[in-house]
């Protein structure tokens, strides 16, 4: 079945450094979503990308969808301690179900 | 506004005991509903999803089952729990497919 891989699995950064997580699929995706899960909490929706090559920004967060719609990335500029958590991508190939990536756990050292 | 409730928040059950987790959504009609399981420090595994009352799609064959007796109610059940059923169970809803999912607070289940 469809799989969505995320790298890296873990990332520790110093506060103020940048952070990037990548999401890759073996199949073409209809859209891709990004979620953030704080420690002990539930996933919270960040953004959805639909178009090939799409780039969206939310303050310090930049999201990209690959030209072939098989990969995506989330980049955080100048991380803050509030960015701590696990970031998941979630992809669908056109059905009702979403396949979540394995997640990238971000730790920000003050 | 829409809200999603899950209960209980935490649960400790012995192996072989039954399970019933409930999820309800308020403020929307005919939502898509989902059950996920998350093992400690891991990703989300889709267990079941439903696009309407009585319509359940199972993603992972196991000793769990789901039911949707009402439009905004989704129940996860088991007749006999296994140790491997321990985890964080999350219910979610979306307006339609291709839309963002809203997650409930989750239930932490420990099977001993």
CSV table of C-alpha atoms in Angstrom, one decimal, chain A residues 10 30-31 33 35 37 40-43 45 48 88 92 94-98 100-102 105, chain B residues 32 34 36 38 41-44 46 49 51 59 88 90 97-101 103-105 108:
chain,number,residue,atom,x,y,z
A,10,UNK,CA,14.5,13.4,15.2
A,30,UNK,CA,-3.7,14.6,-4.6
A,31,UNK,CA,-2.8,16.9,-1.8
A,33,UNK,CA,-1.3,18.3,4.8
A,35,UNK,CA,0.2,18.8,11.4
A,37,UNK,CA,1.6,17.6,17.7
A,40,UNK,CA,1.2,14.9,25.2
A,41,UNK,CA,-1.2,16.6,22.9
A,42,UNK,CA,-3.1,15.8,19.7
A,43,UNK,CA,-2.2,16.7,16.1
A,45,UNK,CA,-3.7,21.1,11.4
A,48,UNK,CA,-2.8,22.0,3.1
A,88,UNK,CA,3.6,15.1,10.6
A,92,UNK,CA,-4.0,11.3,0.2
A,94,UNK,CA,-7.7,10.8,-3.8
A,95,UNK,CA,-9.6,8.6,-1.4
A,96,UNK,CA,-11.2,9.4,1.9
A,97,UNK,CA,-8.3,8.2,4.0
A,98,UNK,CA,-5.1,10.0,4.8
A,100,UNK,CA,0.3,9.9,7.9
A,101,UNK,CA,4.1,10.2,7.7
A,102,UNK,CA,6.3,8.8,10.4
A,105,UNK,CA,10.3,15.1,16.4
B,32,UNK,CA,-16.2,11.9,7.9
B,34,UNK,CA,-11.6,8.5,11.7
B,36,UNK,CA,-6.2,6.4,14.7
B,38,UNK,CA,-0.5,6.1,18.0
B,41,UNK,CA,6.8,8.1,20.1
B,42,UNK,CA,5.5,6.8,16.8
B,43,UNK,CA,3.2,8.0,13.9
B,44,UNK,CA,-0.5,7.7,13.4
B,46,UNK,CA,-5.4,4.7,10.6
B,49,UNK,CA,-12.9,5.6,8.8
B,51,UNK,CA,-18.3,8.5,5.6
B,59,UNK,CA,-7.8,-0.4,7.4
B,88,UNK,CA,-2.9,6.6,22.2
B,90,UNK,CA,-7.3,9.5,18.5
B,97,UNK,CA,-12.2,14.1,1.9
B,98,UNK,CA,-9.3,16.4,1.0
B,99,UNK,CA,-10.1,18.6,4.0
B,100,UNK,CA,-8.3,19.2,7.2
B,101,UNK,CA,-8.9,16.8,10.0
B,103,UNK,CA,-8.5,15.7,16.2
B,104,UNK,CA,-10.0,15.0,19.6
B,105,UNK,CA,-8.0,15.0,22.8
B,108,UNK,CA,-4.4,6.8,26.5
